[in-house]
mmCIF file of C-alpha atoms in Angstrom:
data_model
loop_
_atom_site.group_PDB
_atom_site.id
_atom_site.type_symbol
_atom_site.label_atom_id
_atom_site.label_comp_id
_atom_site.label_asym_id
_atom_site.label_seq_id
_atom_site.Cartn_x
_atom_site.Cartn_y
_atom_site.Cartn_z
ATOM 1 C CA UNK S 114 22.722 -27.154 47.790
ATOM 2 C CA UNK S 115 25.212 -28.427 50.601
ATOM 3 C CA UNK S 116 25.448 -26.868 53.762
ATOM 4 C CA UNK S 117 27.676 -23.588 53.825
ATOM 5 C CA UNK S 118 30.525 -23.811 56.834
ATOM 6 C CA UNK S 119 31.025 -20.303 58.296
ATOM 7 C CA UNK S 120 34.085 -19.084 60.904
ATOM 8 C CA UNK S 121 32.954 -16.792 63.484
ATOM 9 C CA UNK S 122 34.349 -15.139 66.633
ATOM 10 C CA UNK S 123 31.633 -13.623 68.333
ATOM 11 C CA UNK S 124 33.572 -12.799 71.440
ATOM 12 C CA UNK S 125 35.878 -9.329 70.437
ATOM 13 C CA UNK S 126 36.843 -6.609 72.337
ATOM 14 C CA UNK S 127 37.808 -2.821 70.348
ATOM 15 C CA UNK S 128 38.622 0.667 71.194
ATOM 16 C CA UNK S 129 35.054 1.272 73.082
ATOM 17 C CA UNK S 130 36.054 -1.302 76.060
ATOM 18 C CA UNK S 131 37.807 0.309 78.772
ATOM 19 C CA UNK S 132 40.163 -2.526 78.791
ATOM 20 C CA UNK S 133 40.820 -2.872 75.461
ATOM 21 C CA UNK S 134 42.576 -0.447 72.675
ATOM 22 C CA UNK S 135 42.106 -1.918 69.208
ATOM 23 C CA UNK S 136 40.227 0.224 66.568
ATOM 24 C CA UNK S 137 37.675 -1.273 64.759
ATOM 25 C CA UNK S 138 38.983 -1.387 61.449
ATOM 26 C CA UNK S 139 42.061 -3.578 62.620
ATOM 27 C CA UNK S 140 40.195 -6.081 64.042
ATOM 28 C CA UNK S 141 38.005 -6.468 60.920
ATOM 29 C CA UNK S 142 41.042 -6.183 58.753
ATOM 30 C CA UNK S 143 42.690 -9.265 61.071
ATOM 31 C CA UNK S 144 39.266 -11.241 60.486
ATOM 32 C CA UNK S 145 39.623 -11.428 57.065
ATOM 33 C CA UNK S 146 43.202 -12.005 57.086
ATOM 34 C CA UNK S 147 42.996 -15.233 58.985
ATOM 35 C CA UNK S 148 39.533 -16.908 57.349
ATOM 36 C CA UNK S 149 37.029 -15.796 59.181
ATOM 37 C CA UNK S 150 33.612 -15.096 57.892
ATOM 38 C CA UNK S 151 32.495 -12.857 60.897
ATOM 39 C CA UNK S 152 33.426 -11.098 63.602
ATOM 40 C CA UNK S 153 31.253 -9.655 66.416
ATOM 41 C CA UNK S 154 32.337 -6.480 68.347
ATOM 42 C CA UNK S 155 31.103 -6.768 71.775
ATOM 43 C CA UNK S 156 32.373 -4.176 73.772
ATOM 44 C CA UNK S 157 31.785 -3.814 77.738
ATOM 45 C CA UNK S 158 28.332 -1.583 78.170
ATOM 46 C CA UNK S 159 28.685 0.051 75.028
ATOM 47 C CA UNK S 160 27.594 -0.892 70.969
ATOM 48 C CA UNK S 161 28.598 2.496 69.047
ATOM 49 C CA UNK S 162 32.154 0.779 68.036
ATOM 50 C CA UNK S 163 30.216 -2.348 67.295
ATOM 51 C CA UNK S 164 27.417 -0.282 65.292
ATOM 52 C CA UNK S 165 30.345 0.710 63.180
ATOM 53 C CA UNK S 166 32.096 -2.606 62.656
ATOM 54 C CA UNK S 167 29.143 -4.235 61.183
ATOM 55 C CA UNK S 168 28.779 -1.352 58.750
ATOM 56 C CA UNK S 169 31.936 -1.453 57.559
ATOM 57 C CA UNK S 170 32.024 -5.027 57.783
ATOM 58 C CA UNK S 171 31.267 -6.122 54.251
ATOM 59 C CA UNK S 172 33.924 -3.623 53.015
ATOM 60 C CA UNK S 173 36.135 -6.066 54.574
ATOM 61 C CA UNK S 174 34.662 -9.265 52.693
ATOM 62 C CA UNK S 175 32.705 -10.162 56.498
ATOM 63 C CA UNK S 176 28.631 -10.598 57.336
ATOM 64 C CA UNK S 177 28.434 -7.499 59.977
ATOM 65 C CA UNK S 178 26.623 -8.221 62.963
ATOM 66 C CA UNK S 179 26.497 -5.970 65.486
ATOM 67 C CA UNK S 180 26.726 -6.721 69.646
ATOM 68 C CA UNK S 181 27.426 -6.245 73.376
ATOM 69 C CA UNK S 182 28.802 -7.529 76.990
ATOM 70 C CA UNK S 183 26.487 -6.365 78.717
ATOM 71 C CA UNK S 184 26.617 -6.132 82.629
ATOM 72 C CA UNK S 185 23.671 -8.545 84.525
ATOM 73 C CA UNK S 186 22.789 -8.597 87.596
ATOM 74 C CA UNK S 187 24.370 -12.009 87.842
ATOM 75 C CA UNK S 188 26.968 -11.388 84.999
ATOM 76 C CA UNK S 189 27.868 -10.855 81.650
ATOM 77 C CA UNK S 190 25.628 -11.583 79.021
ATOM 78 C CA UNK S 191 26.601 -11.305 75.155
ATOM 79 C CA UNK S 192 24.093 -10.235 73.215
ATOM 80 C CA UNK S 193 24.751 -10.750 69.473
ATOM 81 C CA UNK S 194 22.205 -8.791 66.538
ATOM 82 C CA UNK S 195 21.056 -6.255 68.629
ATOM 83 C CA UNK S 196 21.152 -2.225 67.816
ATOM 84 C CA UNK S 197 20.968 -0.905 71.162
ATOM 85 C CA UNK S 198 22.352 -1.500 74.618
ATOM 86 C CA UNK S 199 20.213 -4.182 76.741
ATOM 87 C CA UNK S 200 19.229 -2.418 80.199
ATOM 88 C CA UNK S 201 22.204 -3.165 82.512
ATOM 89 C CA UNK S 202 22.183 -4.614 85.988
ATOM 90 C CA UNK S 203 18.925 -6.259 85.491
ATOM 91 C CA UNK S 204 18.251 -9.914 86.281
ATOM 92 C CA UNK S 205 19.982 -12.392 83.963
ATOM 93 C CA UNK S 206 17.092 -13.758 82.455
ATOM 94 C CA UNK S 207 15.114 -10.740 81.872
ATOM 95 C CA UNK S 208 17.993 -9.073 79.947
ATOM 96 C CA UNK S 209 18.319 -12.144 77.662
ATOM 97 C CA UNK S 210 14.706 -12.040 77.179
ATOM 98 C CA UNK S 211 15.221 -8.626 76.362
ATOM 99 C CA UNK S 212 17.797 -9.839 73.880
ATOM 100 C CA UNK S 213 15.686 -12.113 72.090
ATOM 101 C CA UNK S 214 12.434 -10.165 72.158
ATOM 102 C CA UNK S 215 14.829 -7.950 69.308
ATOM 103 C CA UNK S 216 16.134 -10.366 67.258
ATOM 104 C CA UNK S 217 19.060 -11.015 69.037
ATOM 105 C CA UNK S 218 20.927 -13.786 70.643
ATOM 106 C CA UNK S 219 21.691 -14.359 74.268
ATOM 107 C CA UNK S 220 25.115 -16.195 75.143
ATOM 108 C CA UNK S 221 26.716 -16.575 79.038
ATOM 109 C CA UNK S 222 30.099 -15.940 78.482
ATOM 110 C CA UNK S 223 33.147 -17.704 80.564
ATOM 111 C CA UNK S 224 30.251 -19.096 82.900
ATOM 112 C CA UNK S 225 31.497 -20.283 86.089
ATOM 113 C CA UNK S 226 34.452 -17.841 86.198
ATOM 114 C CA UNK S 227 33.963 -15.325 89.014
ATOM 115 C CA UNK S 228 36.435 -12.888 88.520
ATOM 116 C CA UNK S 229 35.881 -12.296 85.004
ATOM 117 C CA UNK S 230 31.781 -11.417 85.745
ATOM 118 C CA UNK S 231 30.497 -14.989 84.851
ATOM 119 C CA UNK S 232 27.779 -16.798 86.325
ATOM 120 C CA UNK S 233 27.745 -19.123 89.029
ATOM 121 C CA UNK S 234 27.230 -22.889 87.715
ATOM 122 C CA UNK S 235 23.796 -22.498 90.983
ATOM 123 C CA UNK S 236 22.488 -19.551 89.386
ATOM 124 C CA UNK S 237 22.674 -20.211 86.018
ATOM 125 C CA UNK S 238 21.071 -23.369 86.476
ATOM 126 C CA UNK S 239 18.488 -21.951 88.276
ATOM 127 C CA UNK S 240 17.421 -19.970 85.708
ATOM 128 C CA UNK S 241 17.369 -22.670 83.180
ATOM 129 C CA UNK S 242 15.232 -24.676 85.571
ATOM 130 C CA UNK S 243 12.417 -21.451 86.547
ATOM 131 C CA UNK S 244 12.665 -21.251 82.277
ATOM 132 C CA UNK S 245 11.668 -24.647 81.443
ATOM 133 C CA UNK S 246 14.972 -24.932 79.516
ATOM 134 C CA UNK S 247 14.875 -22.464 77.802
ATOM 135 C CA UNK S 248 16.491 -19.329 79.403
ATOM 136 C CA UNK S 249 18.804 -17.920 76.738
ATOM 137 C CA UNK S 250 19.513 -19.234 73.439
ATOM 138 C CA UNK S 251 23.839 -20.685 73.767
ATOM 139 C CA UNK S 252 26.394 -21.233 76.483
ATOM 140 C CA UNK S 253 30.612 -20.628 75.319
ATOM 141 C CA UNK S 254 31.755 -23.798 75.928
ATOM 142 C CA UNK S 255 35.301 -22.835 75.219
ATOM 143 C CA UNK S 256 36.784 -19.000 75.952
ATOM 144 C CA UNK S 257 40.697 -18.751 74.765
ATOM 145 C CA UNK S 258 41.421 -16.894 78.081
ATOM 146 C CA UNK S 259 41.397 -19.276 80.496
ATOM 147 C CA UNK S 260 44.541 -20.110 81.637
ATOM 148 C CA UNK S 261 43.452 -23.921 82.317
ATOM 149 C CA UNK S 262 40.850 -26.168 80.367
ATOM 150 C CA UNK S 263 39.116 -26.928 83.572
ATOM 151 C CA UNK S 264 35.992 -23.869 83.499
ATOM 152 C CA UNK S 265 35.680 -24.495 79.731
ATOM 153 C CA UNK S 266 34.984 -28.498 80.696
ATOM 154 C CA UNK S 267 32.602 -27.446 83.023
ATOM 155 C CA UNK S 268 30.823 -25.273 80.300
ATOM 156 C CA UNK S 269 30.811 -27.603 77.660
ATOM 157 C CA UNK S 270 29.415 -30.591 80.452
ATOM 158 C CA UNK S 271 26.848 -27.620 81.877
ATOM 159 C CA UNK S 272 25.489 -27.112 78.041
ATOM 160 C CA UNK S 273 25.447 -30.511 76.678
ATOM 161 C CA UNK S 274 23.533 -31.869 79.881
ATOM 162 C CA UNK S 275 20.884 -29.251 79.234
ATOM 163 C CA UNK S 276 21.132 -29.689 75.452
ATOM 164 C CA UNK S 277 22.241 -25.667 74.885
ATOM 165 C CA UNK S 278 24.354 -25.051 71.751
ATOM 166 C CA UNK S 279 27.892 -24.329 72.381
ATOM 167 C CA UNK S 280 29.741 -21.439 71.334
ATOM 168 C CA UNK S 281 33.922 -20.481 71.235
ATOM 169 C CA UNK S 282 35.219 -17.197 70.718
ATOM 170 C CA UNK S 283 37.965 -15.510 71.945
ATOM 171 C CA UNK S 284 37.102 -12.782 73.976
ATOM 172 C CA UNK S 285 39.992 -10.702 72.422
ATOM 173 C CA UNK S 286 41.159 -7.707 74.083
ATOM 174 C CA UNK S 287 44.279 -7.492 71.210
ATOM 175 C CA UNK S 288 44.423 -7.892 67.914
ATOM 176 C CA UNK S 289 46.547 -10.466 67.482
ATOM 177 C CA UNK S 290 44.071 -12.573 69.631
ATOM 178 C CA UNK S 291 40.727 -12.181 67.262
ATOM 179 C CA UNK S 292 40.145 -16.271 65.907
ATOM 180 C CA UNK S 293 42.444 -17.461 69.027
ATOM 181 C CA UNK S 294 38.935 -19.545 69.178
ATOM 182 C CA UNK S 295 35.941 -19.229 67.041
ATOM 183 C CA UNK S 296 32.923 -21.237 66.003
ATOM 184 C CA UNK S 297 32.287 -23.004 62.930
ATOM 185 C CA UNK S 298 28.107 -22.867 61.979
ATOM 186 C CA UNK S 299 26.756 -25.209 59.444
ATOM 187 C CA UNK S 300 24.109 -23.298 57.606
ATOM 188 C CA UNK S 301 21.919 -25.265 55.189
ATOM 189 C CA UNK S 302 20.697 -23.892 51.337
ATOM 190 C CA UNK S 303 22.581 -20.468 51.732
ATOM 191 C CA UNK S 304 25.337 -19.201 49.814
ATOM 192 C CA UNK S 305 28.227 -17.553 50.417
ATOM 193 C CA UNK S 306 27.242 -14.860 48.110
ATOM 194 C CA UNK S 307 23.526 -14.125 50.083
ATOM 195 C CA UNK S 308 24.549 -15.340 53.448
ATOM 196 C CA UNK S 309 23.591 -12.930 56.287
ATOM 197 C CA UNK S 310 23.520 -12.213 60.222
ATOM 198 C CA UNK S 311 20.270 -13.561 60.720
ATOM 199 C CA UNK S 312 21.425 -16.552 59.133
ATOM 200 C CA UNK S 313 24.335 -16.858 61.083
ATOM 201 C CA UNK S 314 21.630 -15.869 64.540
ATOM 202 C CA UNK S 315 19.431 -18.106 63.136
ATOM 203 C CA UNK S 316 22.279 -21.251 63.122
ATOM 204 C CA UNK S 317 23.552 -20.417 66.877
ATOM 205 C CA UNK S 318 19.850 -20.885 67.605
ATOM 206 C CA UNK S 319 19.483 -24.172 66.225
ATOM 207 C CA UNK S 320 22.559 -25.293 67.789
ATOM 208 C CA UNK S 321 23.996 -25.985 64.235
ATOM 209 C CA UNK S 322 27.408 -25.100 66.364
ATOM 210 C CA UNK S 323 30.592 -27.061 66.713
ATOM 211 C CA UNK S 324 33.383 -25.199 68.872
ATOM 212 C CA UNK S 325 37.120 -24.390 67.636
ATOM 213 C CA UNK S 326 39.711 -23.745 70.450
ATOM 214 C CA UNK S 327 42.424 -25.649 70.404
ATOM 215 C CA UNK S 328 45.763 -24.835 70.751
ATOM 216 C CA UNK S 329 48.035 -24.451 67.347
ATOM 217 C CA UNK S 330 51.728 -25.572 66.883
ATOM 218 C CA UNK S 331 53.642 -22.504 67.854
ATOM 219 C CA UNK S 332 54.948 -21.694 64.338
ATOM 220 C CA UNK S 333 51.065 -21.145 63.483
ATOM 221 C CA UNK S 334 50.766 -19.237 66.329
ATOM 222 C CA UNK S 335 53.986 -17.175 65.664
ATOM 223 C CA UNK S 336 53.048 -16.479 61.963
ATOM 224 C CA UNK S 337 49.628 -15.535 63.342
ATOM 225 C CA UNK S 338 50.580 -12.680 65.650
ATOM 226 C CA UNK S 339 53.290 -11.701 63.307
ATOM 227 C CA UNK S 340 50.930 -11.152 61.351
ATOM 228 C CA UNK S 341 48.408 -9.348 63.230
ATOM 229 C CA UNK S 342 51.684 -7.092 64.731
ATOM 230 C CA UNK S 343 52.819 -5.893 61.197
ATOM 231 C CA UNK S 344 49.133 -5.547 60.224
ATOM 232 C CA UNK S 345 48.651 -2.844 63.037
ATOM 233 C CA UNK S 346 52.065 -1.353 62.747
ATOM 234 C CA UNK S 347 50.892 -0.643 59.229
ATOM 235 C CA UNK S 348 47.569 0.533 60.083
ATOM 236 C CA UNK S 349 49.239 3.428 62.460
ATOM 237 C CA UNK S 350 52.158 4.412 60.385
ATOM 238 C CA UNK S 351 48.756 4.884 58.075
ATOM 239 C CA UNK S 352 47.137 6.697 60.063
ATOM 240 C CA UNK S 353 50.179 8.595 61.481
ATOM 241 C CA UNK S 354 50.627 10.027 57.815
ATOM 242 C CA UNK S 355 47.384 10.821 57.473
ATOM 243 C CA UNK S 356 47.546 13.426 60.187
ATOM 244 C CA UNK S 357 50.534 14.506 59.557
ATOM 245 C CA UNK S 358 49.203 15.467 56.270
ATOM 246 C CA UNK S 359 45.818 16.767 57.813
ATOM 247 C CA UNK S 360 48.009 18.864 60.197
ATOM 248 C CA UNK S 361 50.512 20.060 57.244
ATOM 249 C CA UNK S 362 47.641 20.961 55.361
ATOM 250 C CA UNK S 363 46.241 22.770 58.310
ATOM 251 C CA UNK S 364 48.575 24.888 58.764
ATOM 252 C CA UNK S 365 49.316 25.489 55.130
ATOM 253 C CA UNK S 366 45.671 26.886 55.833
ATOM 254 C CA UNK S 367 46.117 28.789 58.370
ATOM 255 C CA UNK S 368 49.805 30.223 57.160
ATOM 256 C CA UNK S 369 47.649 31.138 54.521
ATOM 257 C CA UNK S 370 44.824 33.007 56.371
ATOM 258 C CA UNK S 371 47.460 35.248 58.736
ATOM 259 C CA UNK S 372 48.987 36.174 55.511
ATOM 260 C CA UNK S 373 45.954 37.607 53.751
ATOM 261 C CA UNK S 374 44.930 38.859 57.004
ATOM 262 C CA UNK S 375 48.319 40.143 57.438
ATOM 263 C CA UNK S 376 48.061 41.599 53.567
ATOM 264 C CA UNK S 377 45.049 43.124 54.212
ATOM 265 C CA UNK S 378 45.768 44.791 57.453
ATOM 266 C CA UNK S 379 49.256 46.829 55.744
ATOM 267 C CA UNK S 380 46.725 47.437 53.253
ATOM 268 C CA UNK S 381 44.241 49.333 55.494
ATOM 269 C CA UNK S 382 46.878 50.607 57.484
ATOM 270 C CA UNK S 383 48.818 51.729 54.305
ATOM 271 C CA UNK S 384 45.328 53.315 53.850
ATOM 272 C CA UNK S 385 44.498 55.209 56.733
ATOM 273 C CA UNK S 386 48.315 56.824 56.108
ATOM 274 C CA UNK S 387 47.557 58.315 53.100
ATOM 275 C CA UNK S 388 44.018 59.561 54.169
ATOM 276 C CA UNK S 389 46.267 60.893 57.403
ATOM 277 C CA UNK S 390 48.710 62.807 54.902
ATOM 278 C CA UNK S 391 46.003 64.149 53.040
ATOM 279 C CA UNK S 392 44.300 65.991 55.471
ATOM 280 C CA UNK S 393 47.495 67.276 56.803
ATOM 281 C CA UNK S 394 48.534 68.689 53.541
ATOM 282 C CA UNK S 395 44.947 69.648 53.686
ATOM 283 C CA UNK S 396 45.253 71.623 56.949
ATOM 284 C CA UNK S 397 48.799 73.372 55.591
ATOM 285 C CA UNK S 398 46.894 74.699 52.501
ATOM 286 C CA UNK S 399 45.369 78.362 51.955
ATOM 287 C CA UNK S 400 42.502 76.626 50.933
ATOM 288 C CA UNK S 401 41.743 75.498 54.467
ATOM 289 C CA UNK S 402 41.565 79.136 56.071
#
């Protein structure tokens, strides 16, 4: 059996990232739309969205695999297969070992980038020196949101010198970004049919990597976010009907409910009258002296 090619971004931002305002389903929906084979959720500090995304994932025709950015001590740290969030503002290399003590894979994102939370080129090789090589598991070499090539360079130089596998994803915050950059995995005697995350964990480990980032003609790139714009105008005109209808029917409910009640109250009140009369009548009689 040849070796199986697989597309994934593992660098997405949804709904549960403070800074970013994407449901779930759209992004997953946008995967699929544009070839990919996964798509990892990795919210800021928080995996419930993410939990979700890799359940629904195969719904979608995508291997879910859940994730997290979490927050180091020295920086972000994605940490792809894991169910729970890492402890956060620990030491770099204990959360990773953390990470991988699970199951799960530990990647520096944007390293060398300060103002986006990634490590400093010092400290991060610091770590890989005090772990005999061997302090997390992959480096992304190539992050679509830099504005220049430069820190990517620097990544990809940092990685290859220590012999880490390189990763690209593109740390989406939109839609229309998810597969701006992704990473192709080789992955040996698996099919499509039976491939899995830990196959596709397994892969990033072995450095079976090769890094997709570069930039696309702009008519791509036009029919790519026109794409990804009339996919989520779609999903909230959706979604918009669907509570409208939810309200409608509420109320339909609850029109409903004030008319029995409504019923029911003449009722008692038409009720008590004629109990009322009666004992007037009652009172007028001979028979009640």
């Amino acid at each position: 059996m040849s070796a199986l090619t697989v597309r994934i971004d593992p660098h997405v931002h949804s709904e549960g990232s403070y800074d970013a305002h994407d449901p779930v389903e759209l992004i997953l929906e946008q995967a699929a739309e544009i070839g990919l084979d996964a798509v990892v959720v990795t919210d800021h500090d928080v995996i419930d969205e993410s939990l979700r995304a890799a359940q629904l994932a195969p719904m979608y025709g995508l291997v879910g695999i859940p994730g997290v950015e979490v927050s180091t001590a020295d920086g972000h740290l994605l940490a792809l297969g894991v169910e729970e969030l890492p402890p956060r503002r620990r030491p770099l290399d204990e959360t990773a070992r953390w990470v991988r003590e699970r199951g799960g894979v530990a990647i520096v994102p944007h390293p060398f980038q300060r103002s986006r939370h990634g490590i400093g080129r010092r400290r991060l090789g610091r770590y890989h020196d005090a772990a005999g090589g061997d302090a997390f598991d992959a480096i992304e070499t190539y992050n679509s949101w830099l504005f220049t090539g430069y820190k990517n360079r620097r990544a990809r130089r940092f990685a290859a010198k220590r012999q880490y596998p390189g990763v690209a994803g593109s740390d989406a915050h939109k839609v229309g970004y998810v597969g701006r950059a992704y990473t192709e995995i080789d992955i040996p005697d698996v099919s499509r049919a039976s491939l899995s995350g830990d196959d596709i964990l397994d892969a990033i480990r072995s450095g079976s990597t090769e890094v997709q980032g570069r930039r696309t003609p702009i008519p791509t790139s036009t029919q790519h976010y026109a794409g990804a714009a009339g996919r989520k105008s779609a999903y909230y005109a959706k979604r918009g009907a669907l509570g409208s209808a939810l309200l409608a029917k509420k109320g339909a409910f609850k029109s409903g409910y004030y008319a029995k009640l409504g019923a029911l109250k003449s009722g008692s009140l038409a009720k008590t009258g004629v109990a009322q009369a009666a004992r007037m009548l009652y009172r007028l009689s001979p028979l009640s002296r």
